[in-house]
Structure formats: C-alpha cells, structure tokens
XYZ file of C-alpha atoms in Angstrom:
760
model
C 24.404 -17.846 26.035
C 25.039 -14.141 25.544
C 23.490 -12.660 22.391
C 25.883 -11.324 19.788
C 25.781 -7.539 19.495
C 24.422 -6.434 16.137
C 26.695 -4.250 14.028
C 24.477 -3.228 11.099
C 20.891 -4.156 11.972
C 19.211 -1.720 14.335
C 21.461 1.117 13.140
C 20.406 4.257 11.291
C 22.421 3.637 8.132
C 22.238 6.226 5.346
C 20.021 5.208 2.414
C 21.786 3.593 -0.519
C 20.388 6.064 -3.034
C 20.572 9.197 -0.937
C 23.496 10.867 -2.705
C 22.156 10.178 -6.206
C 18.832 11.724 -5.248
C 20.444 14.629 -3.424
C 22.663 15.454 -6.388
C 19.860 15.092 -8.945
C 21.430 12.163 -10.765
C 19.324 10.370 -13.420
C 17.411 7.644 -11.593
C 13.717 7.890 -12.550
C 11.908 6.390 -15.554
C 12.260 9.392 -17.844
C 15.897 9.916 -16.768
C 17.080 6.444 -17.715
C 15.144 5.845 -20.945
C 15.680 7.254 -24.413
C 13.655 8.951 -27.139
C 10.235 7.467 -27.739
C 6.830 8.011 -29.252
C 4.595 10.114 -27.047
C 1.475 8.224 -25.978
C -1.675 10.137 -25.055
C -5.110 8.844 -24.120
C -8.445 10.238 -25.238
C -10.826 9.822 -22.322
C -14.579 9.571 -21.995
C -16.513 12.674 -20.838
C -19.405 10.449 -19.703
C -19.670 8.160 -16.665
C -21.518 5.456 -18.627
C -21.790 5.276 -22.413
C -21.311 3.203 -25.553
C -19.061 4.484 -28.320
C -21.355 4.522 -31.366
C -18.880 5.927 -33.880
C -15.309 7.123 -33.714
C -13.668 8.938 -36.615
C -9.879 9.278 -36.509
C -9.269 10.228 -40.142
C -8.534 13.912 -39.558
C -6.463 13.170 -36.467
C -4.256 10.703 -38.340
C -3.371 13.404 -40.876
C -1.721 15.584 -38.234
C 2.035 15.698 -38.974
C 3.888 13.538 -36.472
C 0.973 11.239 -35.643
C 2.116 7.631 -36.054
C -0.972 5.658 -35.076
C -4.323 5.930 -33.322
C -5.948 2.859 -31.798
C -9.599 2.419 -30.817
C -11.689 -0.377 -29.332
C -11.802 -2.049 -32.764
C -7.991 -2.502 -32.780
C -7.349 -4.216 -29.448
C -7.511 -7.871 -28.354
C -10.706 -9.081 -26.690
C -8.950 -10.592 -23.663
C -10.439 -9.499 -20.369
C -7.943 -8.952 -17.560
C -7.423 -7.230 -14.215
C -4.785 -4.592 -13.506
C -4.531 -5.261 -9.765
C -1.018 -6.353 -8.854
C -1.920 -9.543 -7.030
C -0.687 -13.121 -7.049
C -2.253 -15.405 -9.656
C -5.045 -16.465 -9.606
C -6.085 -12.938 -8.697
C -9.087 -12.370 -6.441
C -9.939 -9.311 -8.549
C -12.331 -9.974 -11.441
C -11.231 -9.897 -15.066
C -13.412 -7.005 -16.189
C -11.145 -4.804 -18.353
C -10.178 -4.557 -21.998
C -7.277 -2.416 -23.246
C -9.970 -0.206 -24.801
C -13.617 -1.060 -24.337
C -16.431 0.224 -26.498
C -18.415 0.481 -23.272
C -16.841 3.309 -21.242
C -17.694 3.175 -17.559
C -16.404 6.348 -15.888
C -15.401 9.892 -16.749
C -11.802 9.285 -17.775
C -12.157 5.777 -19.208
C -9.976 5.315 -22.293
C -11.584 5.811 -25.725
C -8.477 5.972 -27.943
C -4.699 5.630 -27.763
C -2.684 8.206 -29.724
C 0.974 7.634 -30.571
C 2.899 10.551 -32.056
C 6.418 11.851 -32.519
C 5.741 14.827 -30.248
C 3.380 15.747 -27.449
C 2.134 18.713 -29.479
C 1.110 16.452 -32.352
C -0.577 13.967 -30.015
C -2.611 16.671 -28.264
C -3.618 18.248 -31.575
C -4.762 14.879 -32.885
C -6.737 14.247 -29.706
C -8.852 17.335 -30.403
C -9.633 16.146 -33.945
C -10.963 12.703 -33.032
C -14.733 12.713 -33.482
C -16.699 10.441 -31.145
C -20.432 9.948 -30.849
C -21.698 8.302 -27.694
C -24.873 6.565 -26.658
C -25.095 7.972 -23.153
C -26.437 5.443 -20.652
C -27.877 5.887 -17.141
C -25.087 5.878 -14.560
C -24.803 4.442 -11.066
C -23.117 7.222 -9.080
C -24.329 6.491 -5.536
C -22.759 3.366 -4.080
C -25.656 2.990 -1.658
C -27.953 2.175 -4.600
C -25.500 0.106 -6.655
C -26.259 -3.391 -5.373
C -29.064 -4.962 -7.450
C -29.529 -1.730 -9.368
C -31.266 -2.244 -12.743
C -28.378 -0.316 -14.351
C -25.426 -2.700 -14.632
C -21.901 -1.347 -14.716
C -20.653 -4.630 -16.211
C -23.408 -6.323 -18.218
C -20.939 -8.232 -20.412
C -21.167 -12.020 -20.569
C -17.396 -12.596 -20.488
C -16.924 -11.008 -17.037
C -14.732 -13.512 -15.226
C -13.819 -13.992 -11.548
C -10.611 -16.086 -11.208
C -11.431 -16.730 -7.537
C -14.813 -17.236 -5.834
C -15.167 -14.060 -3.735
C -18.936 -13.647 -3.804
C -19.005 -11.366 -6.845
C -21.842 -11.194 -9.367
C -21.656 -8.672 -12.204
C -25.408 -9.014 -12.791
C -25.926 -7.575 -9.285
C -23.135 -4.934 -9.493
C -21.266 -6.970 -6.882
C -17.487 -7.230 -6.971
C -17.356 -9.287 -3.778
C -19.482 -10.213 -0.771
C -18.875 -12.269 2.366
C -19.439 -12.487 6.119
C -17.936 -14.281 9.102
C -18.444 -14.417 12.843
C -17.318 -15.999 16.070
C -19.731 -16.463 18.975
C -23.387 -15.462 19.228
C -23.255 -11.724 18.539
C -26.980 -11.091 18.906
C -27.210 -12.921 22.242
C -24.215 -11.088 23.695
C -25.503 -7.731 22.410
C -28.884 -8.411 24.036
C -27.109 -8.960 27.364
C -25.097 -5.723 27.142
C -26.457 -2.723 29.058
C -24.744 -0.378 26.577
C -25.120 -0.795 22.814
C -23.800 1.894 20.464
C -24.512 1.943 16.738
C -23.242 4.422 14.159
C -22.229 4.667 10.509
C -18.921 6.113 9.302
C -17.971 7.307 5.835
C -14.531 7.709 4.283
C -13.906 9.032 0.772
C -11.762 8.004 -2.180
C -8.548 9.691 -1.067
C -5.816 10.017 -3.679
C -2.206 8.949 -3.053
C -0.962 12.205 -4.666
C 2.588 10.821 -4.926
C 5.101 13.269 -6.392
C 5.825 11.117 -9.454
C 2.686 10.321 -11.415
C 2.161 7.041 -13.293
C 4.633 6.554 -16.144
C 5.942 3.775 -18.384
C 8.465 3.411 -21.221
C 8.457 0.462 -23.633
C 10.708 -0.721 -26.438
C 11.562 -3.934 -28.265
C 14.785 -5.511 -27.076
C 17.437 -7.073 -29.300
C 15.659 -10.440 -29.113
C 12.312 -9.059 -30.240
C 10.817 -9.090 -26.754
C 8.742 -6.338 -25.184
C 10.884 -4.428 -22.693
C 8.964 -2.355 -20.146
C 10.520 0.198 -17.802
C 7.910 1.418 -15.362
C 7.473 3.177 -12.061
C 5.847 0.140 -10.500
C 5.820 -1.799 -7.234
C 5.002 -5.105 -8.943
C 7.352 -6.049 -11.787
C 6.361 -9.736 -11.897
C 2.625 -9.106 -11.655
C 2.985 -6.346 -14.248
C 4.595 -8.811 -16.653
C 1.655 -11.186 -16.274
C -0.928 -8.403 -16.663
C 0.662 -7.098 -19.868
C 1.005 -10.586 -21.355
C -2.620 -11.413 -20.548
C -3.903 -8.152 -22.010
C -1.875 -8.463 -25.221
C -2.500 -12.200 -25.558
C 1.219 -13.027 -25.744
C 3.449 -15.376 -23.689
C 4.921 -13.948 -20.494
C 8.315 -15.034 -21.819
C 7.971 -12.277 -24.424
C 7.758 -9.560 -21.753
C 10.472 -8.143 -19.530
C 9.585 -5.569 -16.854
C 11.995 -3.555 -14.765
C 11.627 -0.614 -12.463
C 14.071 2.258 -11.920
C 13.869 4.503 -8.851
C 10.230 5.238 -7.970
C 9.066 8.719 -7.005
C 6.502 7.499 -4.510
C 3.606 5.116 -4.829
C 1.850 4.518 -1.486
C 0.012 1.591 -3.101
C -1.134 3.373 -6.269
C 1.592 1.615 -8.230
C 0.465 -1.805 -7.034
C -2.020 -1.360 -9.859
C -0.879 -1.400 -13.501
C -2.648 1.873 -14.185
C -0.792 2.935 -17.336
C 1.545 0.134 -18.453
C -0.878 -1.537 -20.873
C -1.154 1.425 -23.256
C 2.485 2.042 -24.239
C 3.035 -1.725 -24.198
C 0.296 -2.105 -26.801
C 1.709 0.757 -28.885
C 5.211 -0.705 -28.904
C 4.003 -4.242 -29.591
C 1.980 -3.003 -32.580
C 4.424 -0.460 -34.018
C 7.759 -1.953 -32.997
C 8.841 1.487 -31.810
C 9.738 2.762 -28.362
C 6.916 4.594 -26.626
C 6.356 6.471 -23.389
C 3.229 7.410 -21.441
C 3.382 9.938 -18.603
C 0.186 10.767 -16.752
C -0.508 14.413 -16.076
C -1.491 15.332 -12.542
C -5.071 15.689 -13.719
C -5.033 12.154 -15.147
C -3.564 10.798 -11.926
C -6.382 12.494 -10.003
C -9.312 11.391 -12.178
C -8.092 8.069 -13.619
C -5.640 6.748 -11.058
C -6.065 4.203 -8.287
C -7.358 5.967 -5.136
C -8.480 4.547 -1.802
C -11.821 2.741 -1.744
C -14.671 4.887 -0.515
C -16.264 2.953 2.334
C -19.209 3.162 4.651
C -18.760 1.183 7.856
C -21.673 0.439 10.189
C -20.527 -0.445 13.682
C -22.490 -1.921 16.594
C -20.653 -2.177 19.890
C -21.905 -3.911 23.008
C -20.300 -3.207 26.389
C -20.802 -3.438 30.130
C -20.943 -0.350 32.324
C -17.446 -1.055 33.611
C -16.093 -0.621 30.082
C -15.731 -4.246 29.038
C -16.285 -4.474 25.274
C -18.096 -7.757 24.756
C -19.416 -7.749 21.182
C -18.621 -6.043 17.887
C -20.648 -6.129 14.685
C -19.243 -4.465 11.552
C -20.698 -4.188 8.072
C -18.689 -2.484 5.330
C -20.017 -1.217 2.019
C -17.101 -0.559 -0.315
C -17.168 1.404 -3.566
C -14.859 -0.229 -6.105
C -15.780 2.203 -8.860
C -15.962 1.165 -12.497
C -13.610 -1.809 -12.182
C -12.978 -4.365 -9.479
C -9.235 -4.277 -8.874
C -8.364 -4.719 -5.182
C -12.075 -4.547 -4.311
C -12.350 -8.094 -2.881
C -9.199 -7.736 -0.755
C -9.161 -4.199 0.664
C -12.565 -4.618 2.274
C -11.526 -7.545 4.462
C -8.988 -5.444 6.301
C -11.677 -3.016 7.459
C -12.832 -5.687 9.890
C -10.030 -8.193 10.256
C -7.510 -5.511 11.206
C -9.698 -3.479 13.530
C -11.799 -5.958 15.522
C -8.776 -7.991 16.784
C -7.507 -4.933 18.671
C -10.135 -5.794 21.309
C -9.408 -9.503 21.576
C -8.701 -9.049 25.291
C -12.393 -8.739 26.192
C -14.395 -9.731 23.132
C -16.905 -12.559 23.469
C -18.354 -12.413 19.958
C -17.896 -10.610 16.653
C -19.545 -10.482 13.268
C -18.127 -8.934 10.126
C -19.834 -8.701 6.747
C -19.255 -6.718 3.584
C -20.396 -5.926 0.076
C -18.135 -4.414 -2.589
C -20.052 -2.760 -5.405
C -19.455 -1.394 -8.876
C -20.325 2.229 -9.659
C -19.645 4.512 -12.622
C -16.899 6.375 -10.774
C -13.112 6.273 -11.004
C -11.866 2.806 -10.172
C -10.315 2.417 -6.725
C -7.201 0.446 -5.820
C -4.512 -0.024 -3.206
C -3.494 2.726 -0.815
C -1.300 2.482 2.273
C -3.437 0.958 5.020
C -5.502 -0.948 2.424
C -8.911 -0.962 4.111
C -7.633 -1.111 7.677
C -7.472 2.696 7.632
C -11.213 2.959 7.039
C -12.162 0.261 9.560
C -9.911 1.593 12.310
C -11.345 5.088 11.893
C -14.830 3.681 12.475
C -14.110 1.278 15.334
C -11.668 3.485 17.228
C -14.139 6.376 17.007
C -16.808 4.107 18.527
C -14.498 3.104 21.359
C -13.744 6.761 22.080
C -17.466 7.466 22.100
C -17.974 4.624 24.573
C -15.300 6.128 26.820
C -16.990 9.536 26.722
C -20.386 7.960 27.445
C -18.959 6.116 30.455
C -16.946 9.109 31.661
C -13.859 6.911 31.467
C -10.367 7.832 30.311
C -10.149 6.308 26.791
C -6.623 5.053 27.435
C -7.825 3.190 30.533
C -10.746 1.759 28.550
C -8.341 0.400 25.974
C -6.056 -1.039 28.623
C -9.049 -3.042 29.868
C -9.829 -4.494 26.443
C -6.767 -4.546 24.191
C -5.081 -7.576 22.676
C -1.976 -8.668 24.532
C 1.011 -10.933 24.070
C 0.088 -14.589 23.515
C -3.636 -14.095 22.884
C -5.402 -15.982 20.102
C -7.188 -13.512 17.781
C -10.351 -15.138 16.332
C -11.074 -12.055 14.192
C -7.546 -12.238 12.767
C -7.874 -15.675 11.211
C -7.143 -17.352 14.545
C -3.522 -16.175 14.631
C -1.668 -15.762 17.920
C -0.305 -12.378 18.977
C 3.186 -13.868 19.258
C 4.902 -10.483 19.522
C 2.659 -7.800 20.959
C 3.824 -4.720 22.843
C 0.603 -2.732 22.387
C 0.197 -2.297 26.142
C 3.734 -0.937 26.357
C 3.045 1.387 23.423
C 0.051 2.820 25.282
C 1.957 3.332 28.530
C 4.967 4.818 26.740
C 2.827 7.160 24.636
C 0.818 8.389 27.651
C 4.001 9.228 29.495
C 5.838 10.995 26.681
C 2.750 12.855 25.457
C 1.746 13.957 28.970
C -1.741 12.613 28.327
C -3.187 13.464 31.716
C -2.297 17.131 31.200
C -3.371 17.461 27.560
C -6.577 15.409 27.530
C -8.754 17.872 29.496
C -10.382 20.636 27.440
C -8.602 23.937 28.085
C -10.062 27.309 27.137
C -7.274 29.414 25.612
C -9.394 32.557 25.185
C -10.531 34.194 21.975
C -12.786 31.265 21.135
C -9.902 28.796 21.006
C -9.698 25.560 22.973
C -7.052 22.878 23.325
C -7.558 19.176 23.966
C -6.358 15.756 22.846
C -7.488 12.487 21.282
C -6.178 8.939 21.109
C -6.354 5.865 18.907
C -4.554 2.578 18.439
C -4.060 0.425 15.375
C -2.740 -2.819 13.954
C -1.906 -4.010 10.454
C -0.145 -7.086 9.052
C 3.306 -8.055 7.806
C 2.346 -9.865 4.595
C -0.513 -11.780 3.021
C -0.175 -14.990 5.005
C 0.218 -18.279 3.137
C 0.507 -16.369 -0.138
C 3.253 -13.736 -0.443
C 6.610 -14.942 -1.716
C 9.912 -13.166 -1.322
C 13.230 -14.196 -2.803
C 16.806 -12.969 -2.698
C 20.073 -13.865 -4.362
C 23.337 -13.017 -2.618
C 26.573 -13.241 -4.628
C 30.170 -12.947 -3.477
C 32.381 -10.709 -5.638
C 36.066 -11.339 -6.304
C 36.886 -8.326 -4.122
C 35.080 -9.782 -1.125
C 31.943 -7.696 -1.377
C 28.423 -8.868 -2.102
C 25.716 -8.351 -4.693
C 22.120 -8.551 -3.517
C 19.503 -9.246 -6.188
C 15.872 -8.715 -5.239
C 12.469 -8.511 -6.908
C 11.038 -6.171 -4.297
C 10.703 -2.523 -5.270
C 12.173 0.302 -3.218
C 9.601 3.106 -3.484
C 11.585 5.486 -1.340
C 10.930 3.361 1.730
C 14.585 2.343 1.930
C 14.138 -1.394 1.466
C 17.326 -1.582 -0.627
C 19.189 -0.196 2.373
C 17.383 -2.301 4.983
C 17.961 -5.546 3.097
C 21.617 -4.564 2.593
C 21.934 -4.110 6.333
C 20.703 -7.661 6.801
C 23.314 -8.972 4.356
C 26.017 -6.960 6.102
C 24.960 -8.319 9.488
C 24.963 -11.940 8.340
C 28.127 -11.761 6.278
C 29.917 -9.552 8.806
C 30.859 -6.833 6.344
C 30.144 -3.134 5.957
C 26.861 -2.048 4.362
C 28.855 -0.189 1.690
C 30.229 -3.561 0.567
C 26.739 -4.676 -0.449
C 25.476 -3.588 -3.882
C 21.750 -3.946 -4.550
C 20.025 -4.699 -7.837
C 16.288 -4.791 -8.439
C 13.776 -5.173 -9.672
C 13.880 -6.837 -13.102
C 11.840 -9.860 -14.175
C 14.766 -11.174 -16.242
C 17.423 -10.895 -13.540
C 15.712 -10.761 -10.132
C 14.511 -13.837 -8.273
C 10.722 -13.974 -8.018
C 9.081 -11.649 -5.514
C 5.366 -10.908 -5.167
C 6.241 -7.226 -5.008
C 6.403 -4.367 -2.559
C 2.958 -4.287 -0.999
C 1.025 -5.624 1.997
C 3.881 -4.368 4.218
C 5.742 -7.538 3.287
C 9.223 -6.492 2.147
C 11.112 -6.350 5.444
C 9.287 -9.352 6.881
C 9.089 -11.688 3.871
C 11.949 -10.641 1.580
C 14.100 -9.911 4.625
C 13.727 -13.497 5.773
C 14.665 -14.675 2.276
C 17.835 -12.573 2.578
C 18.654 -14.300 5.869
C 18.158 -17.730 4.339
C 20.230 -16.841 1.261
C 23.087 -15.622 3.468
C 23.038 -18.871 5.437
C 23.277 -20.821 2.193
C 26.084 -18.624 0.903
C 28.101 -19.147 4.071
C 27.996 -22.884 3.423
C 29.121 -22.388 -0.171
C 31.962 -20.162 0.982
C 32.997 -22.781 3.516
C 33.186 -25.387 0.725
C 35.450 -23.164 -1.363
C 37.462 -22.083 1.688
C 38.049 -25.696 2.682
C 39.445 -26.418 -0.781
C 41.825 -23.460 -0.443
C 43.003 -24.812 2.919
C 43.182 -28.376 1.647
C 40.867 -29.756 4.313
C 37.326 -31.063 4.611
C 34.273 -28.829 4.932
C 33.663 -30.224 8.414
C 36.931 -28.657 9.615
C 35.957 -25.078 8.767
C 33.276 -22.588 9.766
C 32.206 -19.070 8.867
C 33.063 -16.509 11.519
C 33.701 -12.748 11.563
C 33.206 -12.491 7.817
C 35.846 -15.123 7.019
C 36.203 -18.875 6.707
C 38.304 -20.154 9.579
C 39.831 -23.492 10.506
C 39.600 -23.528 14.326
C 41.964 -26.474 14.673
C 44.896 -24.623 13.103
C 43.860 -20.976 13.326
C 44.096 -20.609 9.534
C 41.692 -18.147 7.888
C 40.533 -17.417 4.369
C 39.362 -13.902 3.522
C 36.214 -13.445 1.406
C 38.218 -11.882 -1.419
C 40.366 -15.025 -1.602
C 37.204 -17.094 -1.892
C 35.888 -14.695 -4.516
C 38.985 -15.142 -6.656
C 39.038 -18.929 -6.155
C 35.373 -19.142 -7.176
C 36.493 -18.145 -10.683
C 39.440 -20.593 -10.900
C 38.851 -24.331 -11.455
C 35.826 -24.241 -9.161
C 32.621 -26.277 -8.995
C 30.895 -24.565 -6.052
C 28.841 -21.431 -6.802
C 29.773 -18.409 -4.711
C 26.172 -17.330 -4.624
C 22.893 -18.496 -3.157
C 19.196 -17.898 -3.729
C 16.497 -18.414 -1.154
C 12.736 -18.073 -1.228
C 10.465 -17.478 1.738
C 6.761 -17.441 2.479
C 4.962 -17.291 5.798
C 1.798 -19.021 7.069
C 1.234 -16.105 9.472
C 1.193 -12.316 9.221
C 2.257 -10.961 12.604
C 0.664 -7.559 13.216
C 2.623 -4.459 14.106
C 0.818 -2.270 16.651
C 0.688 1.467 17.251
C -0.726 4.079 19.598
C -1.193 7.659 18.450
C -2.089 10.735 20.511
C -2.781 14.188 19.133
C -3.118 17.611 20.757
C -5.057 20.202 18.802
C -6.080 23.810 19.104
C -9.520 24.456 17.643
C -10.897 27.862 16.760
C -14.636 27.660 17.415
C -15.313 30.737 15.321
C -13.697 29.482 12.107
C -13.594 25.726 12.730
C -9.871 25.709 12.014
C -7.970 22.815 13.610
C -4.269 23.270 14.297
C -2.258 20.154 15.070
C 0.070 21.118 17.912
C 1.583 17.801 18.878
C 1.371 14.245 17.538
C 2.966 11.457 19.529
C 3.253 7.927 18.145
C 4.721 4.787 19.651
C 5.046 1.813 17.309
C 5.713 -1.873 17.872
C 7.246 -3.121 14.614
C 9.262 -5.834 16.330
C 12.837 -4.669 15.920
C 13.388 -1.591 13.704
C 16.071 -2.682 11.247
C 16.910 0.957 10.517
C 15.419 3.256 13.197
C 15.868 6.438 11.151
C 14.018 5.004 8.151
C 11.335 3.516 10.405
C 10.852 6.914 12.025
C 10.576 8.637 8.638
C 8.043 6.019 7.512
C 5.980 6.718 10.613
C 6.144 10.480 10.255
C 5.110 10.268 6.596
C 2.160 8.022 7.361
C 0.959 10.295 10.145
C 1.111 13.308 7.832
C -0.946 11.442 5.211
C -3.490 10.420 7.846
C -3.811 14.004 9.055
C -4.356 15.091 5.450
C -7.171 12.564 4.995
C -8.817 13.758 8.170
C -8.636 17.527 7.901
C -8.271 18.648 4.302
C -8.182 16.059 1.502
C -11.619 15.998 -0.091
C -13.206 14.274 -3.067
C -16.354 15.744 -4.575
C -17.897 14.862 -7.912
C -19.177 16.834 -10.883
C -21.063 14.618 -13.280
C -19.319 11.587 -11.847
C -15.800 13.045 -12.166
C -13.659 14.144 -9.216
C -13.750 17.933 -9.095
C -10.326 18.133 -7.418
C -8.192 17.647 -10.530
C -5.006 19.359 -9.386
C -3.006 19.845 -6.215
C -4.382 23.381 -6.075
C -7.831 21.896 -5.485
C -6.915 18.602 -3.841
C -5.186 19.960 -0.772
C -2.534 17.803 0.857
C -0.681 18.765 4.036
C 2.755 20.328 4.095
C 5.284 20.240 6.904
C 3.903 23.585 8.100
C 0.533 21.941 8.813
C 1.920 19.330 11.131
C 3.106 20.911 14.336
C 5.379 18.731 16.437
C 5.757 15.076 15.440
C 7.410 12.612 17.807
C 7.931 8.927 17.041
C 9.234 6.286 19.414
C 9.378 2.483 19.343
C 8.539 -0.314 21.733
C 10.405 -3.474 20.857
C 8.931 -6.932 20.657
C 10.549 -9.978 19.069
C 8.667 -11.720 16.294
C 10.070 -15.262 16.072
C 9.108 -15.664 12.396
C 10.642 -12.367 11.254
C 14.228 -11.496 10.314
C 16.051 -10.425 13.482
C 12.613 -10.329 15.173
C 11.244 -7.672 12.810
C 7.665 -7.073 11.700
C 6.345 -4.524 9.224
C 5.896 -0.769 9.589
C 4.967 0.611 6.155
C 1.170 0.741 6.436
C 0.131 0.799 10.089
C 1.479 4.319 10.519
C -1.379 5.938 8.557
C -4.177 4.484 10.684
C -4.338 6.419 13.969
C -4.666 10.091 12.917
C -8.305 9.980 11.742
C -9.875 8.537 14.910
C -7.520 10.448 17.218
C -8.330 13.768 15.525
C -12.075 13.021 15.399
C -11.882 12.327 19.126
C -10.055 15.578 19.877
C -12.527 17.546 17.744
C -15.413 16.030 19.702
C -13.724 16.998 22.953
C -13.403 20.571 21.709
C -16.881 20.960 20.171
C -19.158 18.306 21.666
C -19.913 16.935 18.156
C -18.853 13.605 16.693
C -17.861 13.775 13.034
C -18.298 10.414 11.326
C -17.339 11.396 7.793
C -13.891 12.264 6.490
C -12.564 14.813 5.864
C -13.638 16.966 8.801
C -13.375 20.445 7.296
C -13.412 23.799 9.097
C -16.825 24.518 7.572
C -18.303 21.350 9.051
C -16.818 22.103 12.457
C -17.915 25.731 12.510
C -21.468 24.878 11.488
C -21.887 21.906 13.861
C -21.094 22.796 17.450
C -22.860 22.445 20.751
C-alpha cells in the first residue's frame, strides 16, 4: 500500500506567534498583566547562617510599603520547587522563608510595596543580625561533612533515592551489568581520568517573573513565565498549605527557559503576598538575581574508566559522578542519572560490562536545577573525551573507532534501562557528517603560519524523548462552527515552536490548513493535564496525544455527519477533511458539522486524549567542529560546525534546525567562555558583562542536517530534538584543542588563558 503524502507534517511552517513577536505585540507576563504591588526579596549575604534578629519597623514606615514578611510569618510546610510529577524524587527541604539561610542569595524577607523605589528603600532599612555558621563550599568534602547543610528534623524525601540529610546526601545509587572488574583486568588498554563541569547558567533573555491576583471567585490566580503550570499549581498549594483547587496557574508567551523555568524559582513569593494581602503582586528577577539565585546546571565531576582492546573495541566502562546540588535538592536525584544512562549506551555495540554510580551532595552554594541536556551534557563530555583520547592513543581515526563500537538499530541497551534502539540512524549520521564536513581533509593538524593551527574534533550524543512510564501529555481538539479547530494543550511553548508543531499534526490529521488551527495553552483551569514542557517530551508525548485526540474527533464528526445525511455511522467515513458517504458520494463539510453540533445535538464535536509511553526512544547526533587556534594567545575560533541529527522525522524542519543551531551555540559557550567562579560562596559573574555568552559572531559557519529514522511509538515516527543538540560541542571542541596543542583539557570552560599556559 502506497503511503499517503504528508501535507503539513515535515514542512517548514511559519511559527504561530511569529508576527506578534516581530511586531512587538503584548505577549509576555508583564505585557498581559495589570498594575500590582512590587515584590522584592532581601537576600542573605552569608552562605550559611541563622537569622538571630530581624527588625522591619523602620522599613515598614517607608511611604508606599504595604507589608514585609519574615520567617516568622510564613507556614512551616516543607516543599520542593522542582517541577516534577508527584511524588517528586526531589526532597522537601524548603520553606517560603527559612530562618536558616543556606547560600548567598537565600531569601530573608519579602517586601511588598506600591513602587519599586519604595521597596528598594525599605530593603536598605531592614536590620538583620546573623549567627554566621561554617559553610560547605567544596562539593568534594560535602559528603559526611560535620557541617550539615540541612540539619532539620522535618527534611522529607517523597521517594527513596538514597538521600540522607544527616550525611549531606541528596541522592546516591549505583548499577551495573556484567563483571566490570574482570573485563577491565582482561583489557590491554585501560584509561582513567576525571572531568569537571561547572554550574552554567541558562542566561535566557527573560528572567524569572510572576504576577498574582485574586480572581472573582476568591482563588489565587498566577500568571508566570513557567514551563510547568500543573506542577507549579501543586508547589504553590503545598507551600501555602491551601487546596490545589484554590490555585489557578497560566503561562503567557515565555522569553526563553532552557530548563530554568522547570523550577518554580520565584512563583512562591508573589503568591504568598497576594494570598496574605488580597492584592495583585508582581515579582521580576533582576539579571543579578537570576545569576546568583536562579536554577543553573549541576556542577559535576565525572570519573571515567575505559577498558579496550588494541583494535579499538571498547569492552568495559565504569563511571562515577559526583554532583553538586547546592543548598537545596531540586532536580538533584534525577539529573545525575543521565550522566551515565545517556552516555554509556552510545557504545552498546561492543560493550561487555558497565558500572555507573553517583552521589549528589548538598553544599552552601546556589541551588542547581534543570538545564537543557539535564546531566547528559556533563556525562557525554566526559565519556566522549575519553573515547577521543583512546583513538589518539591507538593512532586510529576517532570516527572509525566509533563506527566499530556504536549502538545500532535493533540493539538492546542494558545501560539504557534495557530499552531497544528501535529507531537508530546514528551510523548514518556519522557517515553523513563525515562527508558533508570533509572530515578527512579537516582532521589533520594544519599549520597556518603566525602561530595559528587548524584542526577538527568529533563527538556523538544521545538523549531521550520523555521520562518513560511517567510523563503524561494530553490534548483537546475542538471543531468550530466555521470548520476550523481549537487545540487546547497543557504543554508550554518556550519559543521552541511546539504550538506550531502540534498544530501541524492537527492539520495533517484533520486535512485542513495549519492556519485553521488555533492553539490555547497552558492554563490549569482550561488545559487538559500535561506534565509540562521538559525532558524533551512535548513532540513525542503530547504530539501522540494530539494524534489520538484527532482520531477520536473524526469518529465524533462521523456520528454528527451521519445524522445530517440520515444514515448510520457505519455508512460514512472521514476522508479529505470531510465526512463522506462512499455508497452515494454525498459529503458533509466540517463547517456543516460545526453548525449542526450546536443544534439539537448529543454528540460532542470535540475530543480529549491522554498519552504516556513505557519507553523513551533516544534521538542521536554527530557533531564535528573545525577550529583555528592561536598558540600565542590561546584564542579558539570556531570556523565550521557540522551536525547531523536523528530525531526520527522532523515535524517542522526549519524549527528543528533552529533548535539544533541554538543548542550548539549554547554548548560552544559552555566550552569556551561561560565561567562560574565564587567569591565567598557567591557567583562572581553577576551580569552578562561578566558572564560571557556567545553571540552569532562567535560561531563561524553552522550547518545542520537530518538523518531520518522512524520511531514506531512516536507521532508520525518522530522523536525528540530539544535537548540532545547541546551535547556534542564540549567533547568535540576539547578534542580539537588537544589536536592543536597536545594537551587534554578535562575541565570546562577551556579558556584562552588555560590553553596558552598549557601547551606541549
């Protein structure tokens, strides 16, 4: 049977919101909300301290100050702000305001005022005395340290993840397959090294921000730049000690998140103000606050042992990850698993045994959270760097080495929870990338004169398409009386284009134009339940829910169409966007069905479907980079970056390409310039003048192509693409820098100073 040609899916359709954004229309949180009290937060100057006294009397006398709240005014309910499905794996270790402040930037008081000027003036007048405590600032010494970050007795882990607050442990676990030590002992080549990645900041253009008011029914209404409206509702209700039915959360357009907004960083504070005062309130983080009290990537140290034969067969891998969760545990138990489970399976083709263990520890530093790549980024940097080092040691082309060992279609992946690589074009990605990049020409080191050399590096990566057996996506599709469709979703478009992609799926199923599909989301009162936009799950999970909802709606439309035609449902079918009666050739247009649905009708012209998946099919990627390195200054110039991605079927190739380009740019930034250093436990890089992120001028040539596979469990054969794209730059660049200098750099970022001072 010949496959039907797709009309909307697989096409580069313009984003739904593109014109509103281009024309500067009001779409973001502050654009679409009204006047409100200004909320400001007084923050701790100490990494570990107890508030002994706090005097707000003078501050409250400032004209325009409405209220100031301290630790004595808030509920004593511990909670977690990680946006994860209940019961959360992250420990309940927070209070709205805690007398015990645990990092520089922890909240000491909430100020609500009529104006920002009044709030800032009041902040300066609050008098606080602290009992300064010893701080744990080095995550190497945190485990079993006599100084406890969380000594409280009501610390609570909803899930058993190996955490113990009396040991400064957020989580701990290990797993293995095969006898690692025996296989290692039989390997003629064993490499062992330790890699370190820092707490990189998402640095999204729109910082954290939330508006709250009381709706006409006396419920708390929250408008926030968030990826997780349903989780946010639960977090706020838990923190305030009120029923979830008393909270409504919605998100407008989001100005970037990259995972930071999978954590309810700021929502609690204006929610508390509004609940207590009954007045609308708004909190907008400054850039400095976003840098020192946000939700950055987990700092990790990954120890890798690799055992191989002299012909390049990788037989055993042993990884141990130490992860720094900072002052609180959100996302700590879950990010760390990806450092091993989404790096080791890349070498399923040859692996005889693996072991993976980890500890996640508390320190008195800014709390970490979710960031695109979610732990896989750190693990892939470490393992792919080791594989490149093995290739150099063997004198073997690193692409050939990978071809000998990589996971391929149909293989069972023990290190990936025993899942099968049911759609894997990684081998094709490698071949395609080598050809387009001209690998054989660019890989050799070439002296350009004047102390400059050119060479290339390579890496490959995998990710996931959801949290298997957990994530839930839902969609409601409604027929309008004009024959168009409304799509209601709980997933959050963060600029990724998911509103457009899901609309394309509706258009394809219902055989209409994408412009005939209007999207609404996300709102906990109106949207069907969705876990949220994270774990690369929206296209794969929510997209499948859209498919299922469309199938249901077709049946409903056939029922109504049959009534219009005066025949039985069995005599009609849905075809070419209409209900037809093949026996007579009669047809009913969707607008006729839309009108009939409102006239003496008992069949709803809408359908809701919910989907979850027991598997999380990985997307795969190969990245190759050509650099020019100035040996005198250590400056690295990215000349050419070539990426080939297997995301199944790209639903919208233009958006998939943009996603890939953006992720590559972020990965290059992590590797070459983004740095986190501490002064007294506080990140020194408090602005974008100090925390340097790449611009388009830093990137050179970027080329993105796709190799198609067909994932049978995904909508139209699609897998995810959102996160994998950030994972190849670090190891590929580290490889190229080694080729140019003869020195392996195992800590990120790799700055010009480090390169210039460490050369052979």
